[in-house]
Amino acid sequence: MSLAGASPAPASGAVHVSLRGVSRIYPGRAAQPALHALGPIDLDLAPGEFFAVVGPSGCGKSTLLDVMAGLATVSAGSITFEGRSVNGAVPDGVGVVFQEDASFPWLTVTDNVAFGLREIGTPEATVKEKVSYALNFMGLGDFTQAYPAQLSGGMRQRVCIARTLVLEPRLILLDEPFGALDQQTRLLMGDELLRLWRETGATVLLITHALDEATMLADRVGVMSARPGRFLELVKTGWPRERDSTIVADSRFGQLTSRIWTLLRAESLRAMGHSRIAR
Amino acid sequence: MKARDSLLLILIVVAAWQVFHWIVGDIALRSPLVTARHALALLADPGFWPHLRETLLAFAEAFAIAMGIGLFIGLTLGASRLAGDVAEPILVALYSIPKVTLYPVILLIFGIGMPAKVAFGAIHGIVPISIFALNAIRNINPVYLRTGQVLRMSPLSATRKILIPAALPEIVTGIRVGFSLTLIGTLLGEMFGAQRGLGHMLLQAMTRHNMDAIMALTLLLVVFAAVVNAALLSLDRHLHSRA
């Protein structure tokens, strides 16, 4: 038993997800002008790649995740996942972990994690097996019958991650999943995320506002501009696949983080309207 | 611990009643002991049971109608943001008018008797139940529904497995509030337009200044309301403690 997807990344070259000229514009209403939230964005994710996105607040990071997940439509451009077009419908094989606590308070931890499996009609014996594996993997083995209200924020987020994992998604999108957690918990959750990324072989896109988190976890970090969000630069970290949070002690970690910060600082100030300080 | 607290509270209320009785005098307020004795006598009187049965029947019908219509209005309006935005202030306005003003209208429609008191009870309960249900649906955390989208659930399945369970604690709170108001409405209906029922007995006792009967009936009603409310409250707490 493992969490690896049934079919590994398809052999359609080295591209798993592809975005071409993707933008999203919120149409204006009576008093409001139209809002150009995102793009145009071009991006290719390789199968099994860990990609992190950082950017100033309000730059459209979450919008990027929404259109990639099929939770929102694109205004221009196209997105393909495993060769098939994504526009406004969530494709099979995509899992999303949201920033907010999305665990269902009316279900126990076990029933929360089993929810998606039962929804697709998985036989109950298989559900049991997969859920118990995922619960142990996420360190929730002692809380199977607890309700989310009895758990800490970090553990509730782990429930949501486990609920996504058991469906064996080939693309996992995470929208600041650790944003509400304290620093130590975030580092430990980062370790767990790396572990499950290696084990599942899934392609991961992580949106975060923590630069150290992005540098520590990702193969590549996409630094976004202020709204409308575009990629200013894609920074390669060059970490080995076997890695954990101890790489924060690596000398290159500081260099990479400060590189990203330099790119981001000017943009963040611009986004906040402090153009004079930025100069 | 909890049972002990409840018992303590009852003792305090009875003690306060006794003290109040000593202050205002026996003519205005009977003592707890005398009232309890009269209430027991009432229960032992075979003539009392048809009245009780009549009231419980009217109340059960009114409450069932209030739940049915209230939940239908609330859930339907809650499903559409615009309809909810428009309807909510109207419902709240309806909630604040004293329903007694509508009583002549109800009497003219239904005549004196069972249908009038059922209708009067029901209109007290419909509005709070629908307001709570409406807000229960509107205030659902959007991330639950987004989770349903990511799991590629059909709208029907998402309604059944996400929307309703998420809204249930608030809906039960509304039903609890609706219960109390429907009971008040039913009794009021019996006071003004009926020949049977506890409300009718209460009004007769009032016109005859039969203090013993007034207090005994009130005690029985309080006990009934408190028992049902305690049951609903424990369900309510159970659902909310998980939220």
PDB file of C-alpha atoms in Angstrom, chain A residues 5-140:
ATOM      1  CA  GLY A   5      -0.974   7.467  -8.189  1.00  0.00           C
ATOM      2  CA  ALA A   6      -2.373   4.552 -10.207  1.00  0.00           C
ATOM      3  CA  SER A   7      -0.861   5.810 -13.436  1.00  0.00           C
ATOM      4  CA  PRO A   8       2.361   7.804 -13.192  1.00  0.00           C
ATOM      5  CA  ALA A   9       2.822  10.985 -15.190  1.00  0.00           C
ATOM      6  CA  PRO A  10       1.905  10.381 -18.832  1.00  0.00           C
ATOM      7  CA  ALA A  11       4.600  10.031 -21.467  1.00  0.00           C
ATOM      8  CA  SER A  12       3.531  13.200 -23.308  1.00  0.00           C
ATOM      9  CA  GLY A  13       7.028  14.633 -23.216  1.00  0.00           C
ATOM     10  CA  ALA A  14       8.233  16.411 -20.105  1.00  0.00           C
ATOM     11  CA  VAL A  15       5.261  18.691 -19.610  1.00  0.00           C
ATOM     12  CA  HIS A  16       2.535  17.851 -17.101  1.00  0.00           C
ATOM     13  CA  VAL A  17       0.768  21.172 -16.844  1.00  0.00           C
ATOM     14  CA  SER A  18       1.057  23.937 -19.369  1.00  0.00           C
ATOM     15  CA  LEU A  19      -0.209  27.534 -19.285  1.00  0.00           C
ATOM     16  CA  ARG A  20      -0.122  29.706 -22.400  1.00  0.00           C
ATOM     17  CA  GLY A  21      -0.962  33.401 -22.249  1.00  0.00           C
ATOM     18  CA  VAL A  22      -3.328  32.846 -19.316  1.00  0.00           C
ATOM     19  CA  SER A  23      -5.025  35.942 -17.927  1.00  0.00           C
ATOM     20  CA  ARG A  24      -7.995  36.546 -15.756  1.00  0.00           C
ATOM     21  CA  ILE A  25      -9.946  39.793 -15.842  1.00  0.00           C
ATOM     22  CA  TYR A  26     -12.836  40.409 -13.469  1.00  0.00           C
ATOM     23  CA  PRO A  27     -15.465  42.266 -15.498  1.00  0.00           C
ATOM     24  CA  GLY A  28     -16.398  45.717 -14.192  1.00  0.00           C
ATOM     25  CA  ARG A  29     -19.739  46.431 -12.588  1.00  0.00           C
ATOM     26  CA  ALA A  30     -21.679  49.693 -12.443  1.00  0.00           C
ATOM     27  CA  ALA A  31     -19.291  51.632 -10.203  1.00  0.00           C
ATOM     28  CA  GLN A  32     -16.210  49.425 -10.436  1.00  0.00           C
ATOM     29  CA  PRO A  33     -13.825  49.314 -13.381  1.00  0.00           C
ATOM     30  CA  ALA A  34     -12.753  45.933 -14.732  1.00  0.00           C
ATOM     31  CA  LEU A  35      -9.934  44.380 -12.716  1.00  0.00           C
ATOM     32  CA  HIS A  36      -7.036  42.761 -14.504  1.00  0.00           C
ATOM     33  CA  ALA A  37      -6.047  40.248 -11.811  1.00  0.00           C
ATOM     34  CA  LEU A  38      -3.634  37.955 -13.536  1.00  0.00           C
ATOM     35  CA  GLY A  39      -1.387  37.434 -16.492  1.00  0.00           C
ATOM     36  CA  PRO A  40      -0.544  36.943 -19.177  1.00  0.00           C
ATOM     37  CA  ILE A  41       1.242  33.890 -17.791  1.00  0.00           C
ATOM     38  CA  ASP A  42       3.248  31.199 -19.556  1.00  0.00           C
ATOM     39  CA  LEU A  43       4.360  28.260 -17.448  1.00  0.00           C
ATOM     40  CA  ASP A  44       5.285  24.627 -17.933  1.00  0.00           C
ATOM     41  CA  LEU A  45       5.453  22.215 -15.013  1.00  0.00           C
ATOM     42  CA  ALA A  46       7.400  18.999 -15.471  1.00  0.00           C
ATOM     43  CA  PRO A  47       5.890  15.762 -14.114  1.00  0.00           C
ATOM     44  CA  GLY A  48       6.850  15.349 -10.471  1.00  0.00           C
ATOM     45  CA  GLU A  49       8.165  18.880 -10.158  1.00  0.00           C
ATOM     46  CA  PHE A  50       7.759  20.901  -6.930  1.00  0.00           C
ATOM     47  CA  PHE A  51       6.957  24.463  -7.949  1.00  0.00           C
ATOM     48  CA  ALA A  52       6.397  27.301  -5.500  1.00  0.00           C
ATOM     49  CA  VAL A  53       4.809  30.675  -6.218  1.00  0.00           C
ATOM     50  CA  VAL A  54       5.607  33.802  -4.217  1.00  0.00           C
ATOM     51  CA  GLY A  55       4.398  37.324  -4.847  1.00  0.00           C
ATOM     52  CA  PRO A  56       3.177  40.520  -3.221  1.00  0.00           C
ATOM     53  CA  SER A  57      -0.217  40.410  -1.494  1.00  0.00           C
ATOM     54  CA  GLY A  58      -3.087  40.723  -3.934  1.00  0.00           C
ATOM     55  CA  CYS A  59      -0.953  39.867  -6.977  1.00  0.00           C
ATOM     56  CA  GLY A  60      -3.299  37.121  -8.118  1.00  0.00           C
ATOM     57  CA  LYS A  61      -1.558  34.051  -6.642  1.00  0.00           C
ATOM     58  CA  SER A  62      -4.841  32.520  -5.526  1.00  0.00           C
ATOM     59  CA  THR A  63      -6.450  33.410  -8.857  1.00  0.00           C
ATOM     60  CA  LEU A  64      -3.641  31.495 -10.564  1.00  0.00           C
ATOM     61  CA  LEU A  65      -4.441  28.457  -8.440  1.00  0.00           C
ATOM     62  CA  ASP A  66      -8.166  28.798  -9.113  1.00  0.00           C
ATOM     63  CA  VAL A  67      -7.776  28.810 -12.890  1.00  0.00           C
ATOM     64  CA  MET A  68      -5.253  25.952 -12.792  1.00  0.00           C
ATOM     65  CA  ALA A  69      -7.616  23.879 -10.653  1.00  0.00           C
ATOM     66  CA  GLY A  70     -10.547  24.627 -12.926  1.00  0.00           C
ATOM     67  CA  LEU A  71     -12.348  26.464 -10.117  1.00  0.00           C
ATOM     68  CA  ALA A  72     -12.392  29.639 -12.231  1.00  0.00           C
ATOM     69  CA  THR A  73     -12.385  30.256 -15.968  1.00  0.00           C
ATOM     70  CA  VAL A  74      -9.597  32.021 -17.844  1.00  0.00           C
ATOM     71  CA  SER A  75     -10.334  35.288 -19.645  1.00  0.00           C
ATOM     72  CA  ALA A  76      -7.659  34.611 -22.248  1.00  0.00           C
ATOM     73  CA  GLY A  77      -5.120  31.911 -23.003  1.00  0.00           C
ATOM     74  CA  SER A  78      -5.251  28.194 -22.365  1.00  0.00           C
ATOM     75  CA  ILE A  79      -4.330  25.648 -19.701  1.00  0.00           C
ATOM     76  CA  THR A  80      -3.692  22.003 -20.385  1.00  0.00           C
ATOM     77  CA  PHE A  81      -3.286  19.238 -17.827  1.00  0.00           C
ATOM     78  CA  GLU A  82      -1.991  15.918 -19.166  1.00  0.00           C
ATOM     79  CA  GLY A  83      -2.732  17.132 -22.653  1.00  0.00           C
ATOM     80  CA  ARG A  84      -6.375  17.999 -21.965  1.00  0.00           C
ATOM     81  CA  SER A  85      -7.728  21.515 -21.751  1.00  0.00           C
ATOM     82  CA  VAL A  86      -8.774  22.890 -18.352  1.00  0.00           C
ATOM     83  CA  ASN A  87     -11.248  25.734 -18.277  1.00  0.00           C
ATOM     84  CA  GLY A  88     -13.732  26.096 -15.459  1.00  0.00           C
ATOM     85  CA  ALA A  89     -14.107  22.413 -14.572  1.00  0.00           C
ATOM     86  CA  VAL A  90     -11.879  20.498 -12.165  1.00  0.00           C
ATOM     87  CA  PRO A  91     -10.159  17.690 -14.094  1.00  0.00           C
ATOM     88  CA  ASP A  92      -9.752  14.182 -12.717  1.00  0.00           C
ATOM     89  CA  GLY A  93      -6.414  13.765 -10.955  1.00  0.00           C
ATOM     90  CA  VAL A  94      -6.199  17.249  -9.451  1.00  0.00           C
ATOM     91  CA  GLY A  95      -6.235  17.789  -5.684  1.00  0.00           C
ATOM     92  CA  VAL A  96      -6.478  21.151  -3.929  1.00  0.00           C
ATOM     93  CA  VAL A  97      -5.602  22.093  -0.351  1.00  0.00           C
ATOM     94  CA  PHE A  98      -7.012  25.472   0.611  1.00  0.00           C
ATOM     95  CA  GLN A  99      -5.662  28.137   2.915  1.00  0.00           C
ATOM     96  CA  GLU A 100      -8.745  28.052   5.126  1.00  0.00           C
ATOM     97  CA  ASP A 101      -9.602  25.063   7.252  1.00  0.00           C
ATOM     98  CA  ALA A 102     -11.799  23.001   4.941  1.00  0.00           C
ATOM     99  CA  SER A 103     -12.244  19.977   7.206  1.00  0.00           C
ATOM    100  CA  PHE A 104     -15.932  19.197   7.663  1.00  0.00           C
ATOM    101  CA  PRO A 105     -16.826  19.843  11.319  1.00  0.00           C
ATOM    102  CA  TRP A 106     -19.728  17.383  11.258  1.00  0.00           C
ATOM    103  CA  LEU A 107     -17.534  14.400  10.353  1.00  0.00           C
ATOM    104  CA  THR A 108     -14.868  12.560  12.327  1.00  0.00           C
ATOM    105  CA  VAL A 109     -11.267  12.640  11.131  1.00  0.00           C
ATOM    106  CA  THR A 110     -11.704   9.202   9.525  1.00  0.00           C
ATOM    107  CA  ASP A 111     -14.942  10.170   7.755  1.00  0.00           C
ATOM    108  CA  ASN A 112     -13.391  13.443   6.584  1.00  0.00           C
ATOM    109  CA  VAL A 113     -10.474  11.627   4.994  1.00  0.00           C
ATOM    110  CA  ALA A 114     -12.763   8.951   3.521  1.00  0.00           C
ATOM    111  CA  PHE A 115     -15.203  11.536   2.117  1.00  0.00           C
ATOM    112  CA  GLY A 116     -13.779  11.849  -1.402  1.00  0.00           C
ATOM    113  CA  LEU A 117     -13.145   8.099  -1.750  1.00  0.00           C
ATOM    114  CA  ARG A 118     -16.730   7.264  -0.791  1.00  0.00           C
ATOM    115  CA  GLU A 119     -17.967   9.943  -3.171  1.00  0.00           C
ATOM    116  CA  ILE A 120     -16.397   8.129  -6.142  1.00  0.00           C
ATOM    117  CA  GLY A 121     -17.848   4.811  -4.959  1.00  0.00           C
ATOM    118  CA  THR A 122     -14.672   3.139  -3.701  1.00  0.00           C
ATOM    119  CA  PRO A 123     -15.385  -0.250  -2.031  1.00  0.00           C
ATOM    120  CA  GLU A 124     -15.466   0.170   1.753  1.00  0.00           C
ATOM    121  CA  ALA A 125     -12.603  -2.293   2.338  1.00  0.00           C
ATOM    122  CA  THR A 126     -10.339  -0.232   0.060  1.00  0.00           C
ATOM    123  CA  VAL A 127     -11.521   2.990   1.741  1.00  0.00           C
ATOM    124  CA  LYS A 128     -10.542   1.596   5.155  1.00  0.00           C
ATOM    125  CA  GLU A 129      -7.130   0.519   3.944  1.00  0.00           C
ATOM    126  CA  LYS A 130      -6.291   3.784   2.189  1.00  0.00           C
ATOM    127  CA  VAL A 131      -7.658   6.004   4.936  1.00  0.00           C
ATOM    128  CA  SER A 132      -5.782   4.224   7.677  1.00  0.00           C
ATOM    129  CA  TYR A 133      -2.562   4.414   5.655  1.00  0.00           C
ATOM    130  CA  ALA A 134      -3.041   8.153   5.015  1.00  0.00           C
ATOM    131  CA  LEU A 135      -3.928   8.847   8.665  1.00  0.00           C
ATOM    132  CA  ASN A 136      -0.797   7.141   9.897  1.00  0.00           C
ATOM    133  CA  PHE A 137       1.282   8.812   7.200  1.00  0.00           C
ATOM    134  CA  MET A 138       0.025  12.241   8.333  1.00  0.00           C
ATOM    135  CA  GLY A 139       0.506  11.427  12.033  1.00  0.00           C
ATOM    136  CA  LEU A 140      -3.235  11.367  12.772  1.00  0.00           C
TER     137      LEU A 140
END
